[in-house]
Amino acid sequence: MTIVYLDVDDEITSAASRIRAAEGARVALVLPAGSRLGTSRMNFRLLAREAQVHGRQLAIVSPEAPTRALAASAGLVVHASVLDYEAALETAGDADSSRSVPAPEAPAGQPSRGAAMPGAAMATPAGAPGP
């Protein structure tokens, strides 16, 4: 298992190079908040391909839910923290952990986009016709 910590300004070429240089079969790329790499699904698809070509199982670790969602949509395993990643490896044991783990829609205690607050009713402004 290799954990690679990236910088905010790291480019796709740097991340791909670090995947190739990794010693273990399992590689976790840790992207900091605001990482350039975390802004494009295509970046994650390229990283997934790089890992596959070099026989690596790639996971993305990011504190940002949108980044995890993009990585998951590219078929990568995602985690919110390194501790979560390590715990998942311990739980999986020797099982294949290359399956995609869905990224949470929103941090705990916060509604996802478009979701109503619990207990909130849809209100119609005064004077406006009802639904």
Short mmCIF file of C-alpha atoms in Angstrom, two decimals:
data_model
loop_
_atom_site.label_atom_id
_atom_site.label_comp_id
_atom_site.label_asym_id
_atom_site.label_seq_id
_atom_site.Cartn_x
_atom_site.Cartn_y
_atom_site.Cartn_z
CA MET A 1 0.00 0.00 0.00
CA THR A 2 1.34 3.41 -0.99
CA ILE A 3 -0.20 6.72 0.08
CA VAL A 4 0.73 9.66 -2.15
CA TYR A 5 0.09 13.18 -0.90
CA LEU A 6 -0.42 15.66 -3.73
CA ASP A 7 -0.11 19.44 -3.61
CA VAL A 8 -2.87 21.82 -4.60
CA ASP A 9 -1.01 22.77 -7.79
CA ASP A 10 0.05 19.26 -8.87
CA GLU A 11 -0.83 18.49 -12.48
CA ILE A 12 -2.11 15.27 -14.03
CA THR A 13 1.37 14.38 -15.31
CA SER A 14 2.83 14.57 -11.82
CA ALA A 15 0.06 12.40 -10.36
CA ALA A 16 0.41 9.83 -13.16
CA SER A 17 4.16 9.70 -12.61
CA ARG A 18 3.67 9.07 -8.91
CA ILE A 19 1.24 6.23 -9.65
CA ARG A 20 3.87 4.62 -11.90
CA ALA A 21 6.56 5.04 -9.22
CA ALA A 22 4.43 3.59 -6.42
CA GLU A 23 5.85 0.45 -4.85
CA GLY A 24 2.66 -1.30 -3.81
CA ALA A 25 -0.25 -2.61 -5.84
CA ARG A 26 -2.64 -0.36 -3.90
CA VAL A 27 -2.20 3.36 -4.29
CA ALA A 28 -4.15 6.14 -2.61
CA LEU A 29 -3.83 9.65 -4.02
CA VAL A 30 -4.59 12.22 -1.34
CA LEU A 31 -5.88 15.44 -2.89
CA PRO A 32 -6.00 18.52 -0.68
CA ALA A 33 -8.97 20.87 -0.69
CA GLY A 34 -8.84 23.06 -3.78
CA SER A 35 -6.71 20.63 -5.81
CA ARG A 36 -6.59 21.31 -9.55
CA LEU A 37 -6.85 17.59 -10.23
CA GLY A 38 -10.17 17.38 -8.44
CA THR A 39 -11.99 19.63 -10.88
CA SER A 40 -12.36 17.30 -13.85
CA ARG A 41 -13.82 13.85 -14.34
CA MET A 42 -11.43 13.43 -17.26
CA ASN A 43 -8.47 13.78 -14.88
CA PHE A 44 -9.82 10.90 -12.80
CA ARG A 45 -10.46 8.78 -15.88
CA LEU A 46 -6.86 9.33 -17.00
CA LEU A 47 -5.55 8.45 -13.54
CA ALA A 48 -7.73 5.31 -13.45
CA ARG A 49 -6.34 4.23 -16.81
CA GLU A 50 -2.77 4.91 -15.70
CA ALA A 51 -3.32 2.79 -12.60
CA GLN A 52 -4.91 -0.03 -14.61
CA VAL A 53 -2.09 -0.09 -17.18
CA HIS A 54 0.48 -0.38 -14.39
CA GLY A 55 -1.43 -2.96 -12.35
CA ARG A 56 -2.36 -0.63 -9.50
CA GLN A 57 -5.60 -0.41 -7.52
CA LEU A 58 -6.20 3.33 -7.21
CA ALA A 59 -8.21 5.10 -4.53
CA ILE A 60 -8.82 8.83 -4.23
CA VAL A 61 -8.85 10.50 -0.82
CA SER A 62 -10.32 13.98 -0.61
CA PRO A 63 -12.09 16.01 2.06
CA GLU A 64 -14.30 17.56 -0.65
CA ALA A 65 -17.54 15.75 -1.54
CA PRO A 66 -17.66 17.13 -5.13
CA THR A 67 -14.14 15.82 -5.78
CA ARG A 68 -15.07 12.41 -4.42
CA ALA A 69 -18.21 12.40 -6.57
CA LEU A 70 -16.19 13.13 -9.72
CA ALA A 71 -13.68 10.41 -8.88
CA ALA A 72 -16.46 7.90 -8.15
CA SER A 73 -18.15 8.78 -11.45
CA ALA A 74 -14.89 7.80 -13.16
CA GLY A 75 -15.08 4.40 -11.45
CA LEU A 76 -12.53 5.03 -8.70
CA VAL A 77 -12.75 4.05 -5.05
CA VAL A 78 -13.12 7.18 -2.90
CA HIS A 79 -12.62 8.03 0.77
CA ALA A 80 -13.01 11.22 2.79
CA SER A 81 -9.82 10.71 4.82
CA VAL A 82 -6.71 8.57 5.01
CA LEU A 83 -8.13 7.00 8.17
CA ASP A 84 -11.23 5.94 6.22
CA TYR A 85 -9.02 4.48 3.48
CA GLU A 86 -6.91 2.51 5.95
CA ALA A 87 -10.00 1.27 7.80
CA ALA A 88 -11.53 0.09 4.51
CA LEU A 89 -8.36 -1.84 3.71
CA GLU A 90 -8.42 -3.50 7.13
CA THR A 91 -12.08 -4.40 6.73
CA ALA A 92 -11.59 -5.72 3.21
CA GLY A 93 -8.58 -7.81 4.17
CA ASP A 94 -7.53 -9.67 1.06
CA ALA A 95 -10.87 -9.04 -0.68
CA ASP A 96 -10.86 -7.08 -3.92
CA SER A 97 -11.34 -3.41 -2.99
CA SER A 98 -11.33 -2.16 -6.56
CA ARG A 99 -15.10 -1.78 -6.59
CA SER A 100 -16.43 1.72 -6.59
CA VAL A 101 -17.56 3.18 -3.28
CA PRO A 102 -20.29 5.80 -3.68
CA ALA A 103 -19.29 9.26 -2.53
CA PRO A 104 -21.56 10.83 0.07
CA GLU A 105 -23.91 13.43 -1.33
CA ALA A 106 -23.24 15.90 1.49
CA PRO A 107 -21.37 15.96 4.79
CA ALA A 108 -23.20 14.38 7.70
CA GLY A 109 -25.89 16.61 9.13
CA GLN A 110 -26.27 18.66 5.95
CA PRO A 111 -28.89 18.08 3.28
CA SER A 112 -27.73 17.29 -0.23
CA ARG A 113 -28.37 19.78 -3.00
CA GLY A 114 -32.03 20.01 -3.81
CA ALA A 115 -33.11 18.14 -0.68
CA ALA A 116 -35.59 19.72 1.65
CA MET A 117 -34.68 20.25 5.26
CA PRO A 118 -36.25 17.60 7.49
CA GLY A 119 -39.62 18.76 8.73
CA ALA A 120 -39.72 21.68 6.28
CA ALA A 121 -42.86 22.10 4.20
CA MET A 122 -43.00 23.61 0.73
CA ALA A 123 -44.41 27.08 1.23
CA THR A 124 -46.30 29.10 -1.34
CA PRO A 125 -45.57 32.84 -1.20
CA ALA A 126 -48.57 34.95 -0.13
CA GLY A 127 -50.78 35.79 -3.06
CA ALA A 128 -49.19 33.18 -5.35
CA PRO A 129 -51.30 30.33 -6.72
CA GLY A 130 -50.76 26.99 -5.00
CA PRO A 131 -49.26 23.91 -6.64
#
